[in-house]
Coordinates of C-alpha atoms in Angstrom, one line a residue:
Q1 CA -13.2 -23.2 24.2
Y2 CA -12.7 -19.4 23.5
G3 CA -14.5 -18.9 20.8
G4 CA -12.3 -19.7 18.0
H5 CA -8.7 -19.7 16.8
S6 CA -7.4 -17.1 18.3
G7 CA -8.5 -18.1 21.9
L8 CA -5.5 -20.9 21.2
M9 CA -3.3 -18.4 19.9
V10 CA -3.9 -16.1 22.7
W11 CA -3.6 -19.0 25.5
F12 CA -0.7 -20.4 23.8
V13 CA 1.4 -16.8 24.0
N14 CA 0.3 -16.4 27.5
Q15 CA 2.3 -19.1 28.8
V16 CA 5.3 -17.8 26.6
A17 CA 4.8 -14.7 28.3
D18 CA 4.3 -15.8 31.4
A19 CA 7.9 -18.1 31.4
I20 CA 9.8 -15.0 29.6
K21 CA 8.8 -12.2 31.9
P22 CA 10.7 -12.9 35.2
L23 CA 14.2 -13.2 32.5
Y24 CA 13.1 -9.8 30.7
P25 CA 10.8 -8.0 32.4
D26 CA 10.8 -5.1 30.1
K27 CA 10.1 -7.1 27.1
Y28 CA 6.8 -7.4 25.2
I29 CA 5.5 -10.7 23.4
G30 CA 3.8 -10.3 19.7
T31 CA 1.4 -12.4 18.1
F32 CA -0.8 -11.8 15.1
A33 CA -4.4 -11.4 15.0
Y34 CA -4.2 -12.0 11.7
Q35 CA -6.8 -13.5 8.9
Y36 CA -7.8 -16.6 11.2
T37 CA -6.6 -15.6 14.6
R38 CA -8.5 -12.1 13.6
K39 CA -11.4 -12.2 16.0
A40 CA -11.1 -11.6 19.2
P41 CA -11.5 -14.8 22.0
K42 CA -13.7 -14.9 24.6
G43 CA -12.9 -15.4 28.3
I44 CA -9.1 -15.2 27.9
T45 CA -7.5 -11.9 27.5
P46 CA -4.0 -11.1 26.8
R47 CA -1.0 -10.9 29.4
D48 CA 0.2 -7.3 30.0
N49 CA 3.4 -7.9 28.6
V50 CA 1.4 -9.2 25.3
V51 CA 1.1 -7.4 22.4
I52 CA -2.0 -8.1 19.7
R53 CA -0.9 -7.1 16.2
L54 CA -4.0 -6.5 14.3
C55 CA -3.8 -6.6 11.0
S56 CA -6.2 -5.0 8.0
I57 CA -5.8 -7.5 5.2
E58 CA -8.8 -7.9 4.0
C59 CA -10.0 -4.4 4.3
C60 CA -10.7 -2.2 1.1
F61 CA -8.4 1.1 1.1
A62 CA -10.3 3.3 -0.9
H63 CA -12.4 4.9 1.6
P64 CA -11.6 5.1 5.6
L65 CA -11.7 2.4 7.5
E66 CA -14.8 3.4 9.4
E67 CA -16.7 4.4 6.3
C68 CA -16.8 1.3 4.4
E69 CA -19.2 -0.6 4.6
H70 CA -17.0 -3.8 3.3
N71 CA -14.8 -3.0 6.7
R72 CA -17.1 -3.4 9.4
P73 CA -16.2 -6.9 10.3
F74 CA -12.7 -5.3 10.6
I75 CA -13.8 -2.2 12.7
S76 CA -15.7 -4.8 15.0
D77 CA -12.9 -7.1 15.6
M78 CA -10.7 -3.9 16.3
E79 CA -13.1 -2.7 19.2
D80 CA -13.3 -6.1 20.6
W81 CA -9.4 -6.3 20.4
S82 CA -9.3 -2.6 22.2
K83 CA -11.6 -3.9 25.2
I84 CA -9.2 -6.9 25.8
A85 CA -5.7 -6.4 24.8
P86 CA -3.6 -4.1 26.7
H87 CA -1.2 -3.2 23.7
L88 CA -2.6 -2.8 20.5
F89 CA -0.3 -2.9 17.1
I90 CA -1.9 -2.6 14.2
W91 CA -0.6 -4.0 10.9
D92 CA -1.9 -2.1 7.7
Y93 CA -1.4 -2.2 4.4
V94 CA -1.0 1.0 1.9
V95 CA 0.1 -0.3 -1.1
N96 CA -1.0 -2.8 -4.2
F97 CA 0.8 -5.9 -3.6
W98 CA -0.3 -7.2 -6.8
Q99 CA 1.3 -4.3 -9.1
Y100 CA 3.6 -2.3 -6.7
V101 CA 3.9 0.4 -9.1
A102 CA 0.2 0.7 -10.8
P103 CA -2.0 4.0 -9.0
F104 CA -3.6 3.2 -6.1
P105 CA -5.0 6.2 -4.8
N106 CA -5.2 6.2 -1.1
F107 CA -3.6 8.9 0.3
N108 CA -6.9 10.4 1.3
V109 CA -7.3 7.8 3.8
L110 CA -4.0 7.6 5.3
A111 CA -4.8 9.9 8.3
E112 CA -8.5 9.4 9.1
N113 CA -7.2 5.3 9.5
I114 CA -4.2 6.3 11.9
K115 CA -6.4 8.5 14.0
L116 CA -8.6 5.7 14.2
F117 CA -6.5 3.3 15.3
K118 CA -5.0 6.0 17.6
K119 CA -8.7 6.5 19.1
H120 CA -8.8 2.3 19.7
N121 CA -5.6 2.4 21.7
A122 CA -2.9 1.2 19.5
I123 CA 0.4 1.5 20.7
G124 CA 1.7 1.6 17.2
V125 CA 1.0 1.1 13.6
R126 CA 3.3 -0.6 11.0
E127 CA 2.5 0.8 7.6
Q128 CA 3.5 -2.2 5.6
A129 CA 4.5 -1.1 1.9
A130 CA 6.5 -2.5 -1.2
Y131 CA 8.8 -4.1 1.1
Q132 CA 11.4 -6.2 -1.3
S133 CA 11.5 -3.4 -4.4
N134 CA 13.3 -0.5 -4.9
G135 CA 10.2 1.8 -6.0
G136 CA 6.9 1.3 -6.1
E137 CA 3.5 3.9 -7.0
F138 CA 4.4 7.6 -5.5
S139 CA 6.5 5.0 -2.7
D140 CA 9.3 8.5 -1.6
M141 CA 6.4 10.6 -1.2
K142 CA 4.1 8.3 0.5
A143 CA 6.7 6.8 2.8
W144 CA 7.4 10.4 3.5
V145 CA 3.9 11.7 4.3
L146 CA 3.2 9.0 6.6
S147 CA 5.8 9.8 8.5
K148 CA 4.9 12.5 8.8
L149 CA 1.0 11.6 9.7
L150 CA 2.4 9.0 12.2
W151 CA 3.6 12.0 14.4
N152 CA 0.5 13.9 13.9
P153 CA -2.2 12.6 12.1
H154 CA -4.4 15.7 12.1
Q155 CA -1.9 17.5 9.7
E156 CA -3.8 18.3 6.3
T157 CA -2.6 15.2 3.5
Q158 CA -2.8 17.4 1.0
K159 CA -0.9 20.0 2.3
L160 CA 2.1 17.5 2.8
V161 CA 1.4 16.1 -0.9
S162 CA 1.8 19.3 -2.3
Q163 CA 5.1 20.9 -0.7
F164 CA 6.7 17.2 -1.3
I165 CA 5.5 17.7 -4.7
K166 CA 6.8 20.8 -5.3
D167 CA 10.3 19.9 -3.3
F168 CA 11.2 16.5 -5.4
Y169 CA 10.0 16.9 -8.9
G170 CA 11.6 20.3 -9.6
E171 CA 10.1 21.5 -13.4
A172 CA 7.9 18.7 -13.6
A173 CA 6.4 19.7 -10.0
P174 CA 3.0 21.2 -11.7
Y175 CA 2.5 18.1 -13.9
I176 CA 3.0 15.3 -11.4
Q177 CA 0.2 18.2 -8.9
K178 CA -2.2 17.9 -12.0
Y179 CA -1.6 13.6 -12.1
F180 CA -1.9 13.2 -8.5
D181 CA -4.9 14.6 -8.0
L182 CA -6.4 13.1 -11.3
C183 CA -5.4 9.9 -9.5
Q184 CA -7.2 10.4 -6.6
K185 CA -10.3 11.9 -8.3
Q186 CA -10.6 7.9 -9.6
V187 CA -11.7 7.5 -6.5
K188 CA -15.9 7.6 -5.9
D189 CA -18.3 6.5 -3.5
D190 CA -18.4 3.3 -4.8
T191 CA -15.3 2.6 -5.6
E192 CA -13.9 -1.0 -3.5
M193 CA -10.2 -1.1 -3.3
I194 CA -8.8 -4.3 -1.9
F195 CA -4.4 -4.6 -1.5
Y196 CA -4.8 -7.1 -4.6
I197 CA -6.3 -5.0 -7.9
D198 CA -4.6 -5.8 -11.5
A199 CA -4.4 -3.2 -14.6
H200 CA -7.8 -4.3 -15.7
N201 CA -9.4 -2.8 -12.5
P202 CA -12.7 -0.6 -13.1
L203 CA -10.8 2.1 -11.1
Y204 CA -8.4 2.5 -14.1
T205 CA -10.5 3.9 -17.0
D206 CA -9.4 4.3 -20.7
K207 CA -10.1 8.2 -20.5
F208 CA -7.7 8.2 -16.9
V209 CA -5.1 6.4 -19.0
K210 CA -5.3 8.6 -21.8
E211 CA -5.2 12.0 -20.0
S212 CA -2.6 10.6 -17.0
K213 CA -0.5 9.6 -20.3
E214 CA -0.5 13.5 -21.9
I215 CA 0.2 14.6 -18.3
L216 CA 3.1 12.2 -17.3
T217 CA 5.0 12.9 -21.2
K218 CA 4.7 16.6 -20.3
A219 CA 6.4 15.5 -16.9
Q220 CA 9.3 14.4 -18.7
Q221 CA 10.0 16.9 -21.3
A222 CA 9.9 18.9 -18.5
V223 CA 13.3 17.5 -17.1
A224 CA 14.8 16.3 -20.0
D225 CA 17.6 18.5 -19.5
A226 CA 17.8 17.9 -15.8
N227 CA 20.3 15.7 -13.8
E228 CA 19.9 11.6 -14.2
E229 CA 18.3 11.6 -10.2
M230 CA 15.8 13.7 -11.5
R231 CA 14.8 12.2 -14.6
L232 CA 14.5 9.2 -12.7
R233 CA 11.9 10.8 -10.0
V234 CA 10.0 11.9 -13.0
D235 CA 10.3 8.5 -14.9
M236 CA 9.1 6.4 -11.8
V237 CA 5.8 8.4 -11.7
A238 CA 5.2 8.2 -15.3
L239 CA 6.2 3.9 -14.8
Q240 CA 2.9 3.9 -13.0
I241 CA 0.5 4.4 -16.4
D242 CA 2.8 3.3 -18.9
Y243 CA 3.0 0.0 -16.5
L244 CA -0.9 -0.1 -17.1
R245 CA -0.6 0.9 -21.2
L246 CA 1.7 -2.7 -21.3
Y247 CA -1.4 -4.7 -19.9
R248 CA -4.6 -2.9 -21.4
T249 CA -3.2 -2.5 -24.7
P250 CA -0.2 -5.1 -25.3
Q251 CA -0.2 -4.6 -29.2
E252 CA -0.1 -1.1 -29.1
T253 CA 2.7 -0.9 -26.7
L254 CA 4.9 -3.6 -28.2
A255 CA 4.3 -1.6 -31.3
D256 CA 5.2 2.1 -29.5
G257 CA 8.3 1.0 -27.8
T258 CA 6.6 1.3 -24.3
Y259 CA 7.1 -2.7 -23.8
D260 CA 11.3 -2.3 -24.3
W261 CA 11.2 1.0 -21.9
V262 CA 9.2 -0.8 -19.0
W263 CA 11.2 -3.9 -18.8
A264 CA 14.6 -2.4 -19.3
F265 CA 13.4 0.6 -16.4
V266 CA 12.7 -1.9 -14.3
R267 CA 15.1 -4.1 -14.4
K268 CA 17.7 -1.5 -14.5
H269 CA 16.7 -0.2 -11.2
N270 CA 15.5 -3.7 -9.6
I271 CA 11.6 -2.4 -9.3
R272 CA 9.2 -5.5 -8.4
I273 CA 6.0 -5.3 -9.4
H274 CA 4.6 -8.1 -8.0
E275 CA 5.0 -9.2 -4.2
M276 CA 5.2 -12.9 -5.1
Q277 CA 7.3 -12.6 -8.4
D278 CA 10.6 -11.6 -9.2
I279 CA 11.2 -9.0 -12.2
E280 CA 12.2 -12.3 -14.3
K281 CA 9.2 -14.2 -13.3
T282 CA 7.0 -11.4 -13.9
I283 CA 7.9 -10.6 -17.8
Q284 CA 7.8 -13.9 -18.7
L285 CA 4.6 -14.4 -17.5
Y286 CA 3.3 -11.4 -19.4
N287 CA 5.3 -12.8 -22.4
E288 CA 3.0 -16.0 -22.2
N289 CA -0.2 -14.2 -21.5
Y290 CA 0.0 -11.0 -23.5
L291 CA 2.1 -11.6 -26.3
K292 CA 1.5 -15.4 -26.3
K293 CA 5.5 -16.1 -26.8

């Protein structure tokens, strides 16, 4: 009747909103435009106290959403929702949920995507990251940069990144900056980067892994005499590449000690690798699939 699953959802939520409004006139009722309900309905509109939470889960995050052909269906759905939803809220994704600790070079899209959401009258944005882990790929920096951009998306992301690196990584800062720049350059015009990619993705070339390892070894050496907190910050960045090496060259990393270091490090600091697996399950599956034990 209303053009799809979202119509039935809005029909139902409108009734909830009508019942709630006399009791709580200042409250909103939220519902999702998510996967099977992402496409906007026809012939029905959300009540003025309903918030539509539109999710970008199927998108490519290598380039700004509006510049990627892969994302045209999402952009079309967002345009349609913005015409009928009195309150549009964006649920966006900014990390790789398959491997939280691996490089995910999406910093260049963060500000552009927030500006796009604002242009389509979003009242808010949720930037979902590694929500059940103590760490991830540049998690501290990404949280700080996103906080700044959500207040003002017209700031220069690279200036924010450089400021954070300088202030956060001490003597290792020049090496972290060099690695960060190298990492972001892995995104080419034809790169497709959804939020579930693994260590064998074409994004990660052997050359990139080798150069990154050399840079991050120097970063660790630069803070060898620093306090424990500073060493931890730098080791968290080094983990990105050692994790990739673990999956790309398992026998080599077993022999050179990387295997022991990575798993001991993530256990000690309770760093989850995969959204759907706890640490021990990830290690078990790695041993079974890569070491046959």
